[in-house]
CSV table of C-alpha atoms in Angstrom, one decimal:
chain,number,residue,atom,x,y,z
A,1,MET,CA,-0.3,0.0,0.1
A,2,SER,CA,1.8,3.2,-1.2
A,3,LEU,CA,0.9,6.0,1.2
A,4,PRO,CA,-1.0,10.0,-1.2
A,5,THR,CA,2.0,12.7,-1.5
A,6,LYS,CA,2.0,15.8,-3.3
A,7,ARG,CA,4.7,17.3,-3.7
A,8,ALA,CA,5.5,21.0,-1.8
A,9,ALA,CA,5.3,23.4,-5.1
A,10,LEU,CA,1.5,22.1,-5.2
A,11,ILE,CA,-0.5,22.5,-2.0
A,12,SER,CA,-3.5,24.3,-1.2
A,13,PRO,CA,-5.5,25.3,0.7
A,14,GLY,CA,-8.0,22.9,2.7
A,15,ASP,CA,-5.1,19.9,1.9
A,16,VAL,CA,-4.0,18.0,4.8
A,17,ILE,CA,-1.1,17.6,5.3
A,18,GLY,CA,1.0,15.3,7.4
A,19,TYR,CA,3.6,17.0,9.8
A,20,ASP,CA,5.3,17.2,13.0
A,21,GLY,CA,3.7,14.0,13.9
A,22,GLU,CA,0.2,15.6,13.4
A,23,TRP,CA,-2.2,16.5,10.9
A,24,ARG,CA,-2.7,19.9,10.4
A,25,THR,CA,-4.9,21.5,7.0
A,26,VAL,CA,-3.6,23.9,5.4
A,27,LYS,CA,-5.2,27.1,4.6
A,28,GLU,CA,-2.7,29.5,2.6
A,29,ALA,CA,0.0,28.3,1.0
A,30,SER,CA,2.6,30.7,-1.0
A,31,THR,CA,6.4,31.2,-2.1
A,32,ALA,CA,10.1,32.8,-1.5
A,33,GLN,CA,13.4,32.3,-2.0
A,34,GLY,CA,15.1,29.3,-0.1
A,35,PRO,CA,18.1,29.5,1.9
A,36,MET,CA,20.0,27.8,-1.0
A,37,GLY,CA,18.6,30.3,-3.5
A,38,GLY,CA,16.2,27.8,-4.9
A,39,LEU,CA,12.1,27.9,-5.1
A,40,ALA,CA,10.0,26.8,-1.1
A,41,VAL,CA,6.8,26.6,-0.4
A,42,VAL,CA,5.7,28.7,2.5
A,43,VAL,CA,1.8,27.1,4.6
A,44,THR,CA,0.1,28.6,6.8
A,45,TRP,CA,-1.8,26.1,8.6
A,46,GLU,CA,-5.3,26.4,10.1
A,47,GLU,CA,-4.3,25.1,13.3
A,48,GLY,CA,-1.6,28.1,13.7
A,49,GLY,CA,1.6,28.4,13.2
A,50,THR,CA,3.7,28.0,9.7
A,51,ALA,CA,6.6,25.8,7.7
A,52,ARG,CA,8.5,26.0,5.1
A,53,PHE,CA,9.6,22.9,2.9
A,54,PRO,CA,11.6,23.0,-0.4
A,55,ALA,CA,9.6,23.6,-3.7
A,56,GLY,CA,10.4,20.0,-5.2
A,57,ASP,CA,10.2,17.8,-1.5
A,58,GLU,CA,6.9,14.6,-1.4
A,59,LEU,CA,4.4,15.9,1.7
A,60,LEU,CA,1.9,13.0,2.5
A,61,LEU,CA,-1.5,13.8,2.7
A,62,GLY,CA,-4.4,13.0,5.3
A,63,LYS,CA,-8.3,12.7,4.8
A,64,PRO,CA,-10.1,15.8,5.3
A,65,ASP,CA,-11.3,13.4,8.9
A,66,SER,CA,-8.0,13.0,9.8
A,67,VAL,CA,-8.0,16.1,11.8
């Protein structure tokens, strides 16, 4: 069984992502320049806080009722 994933550059509001040991819902996603000059995605969570991912990272997706 494979778990569904999505590249960080393709996430959108409403996606449920496994992050830091729990499921979190994407409130907003924007792009920024990463520390090495590459593309990064900055995610604001519905549950509060933010996270930054390299655009090519594979993120684990959950179902909206996972949260």
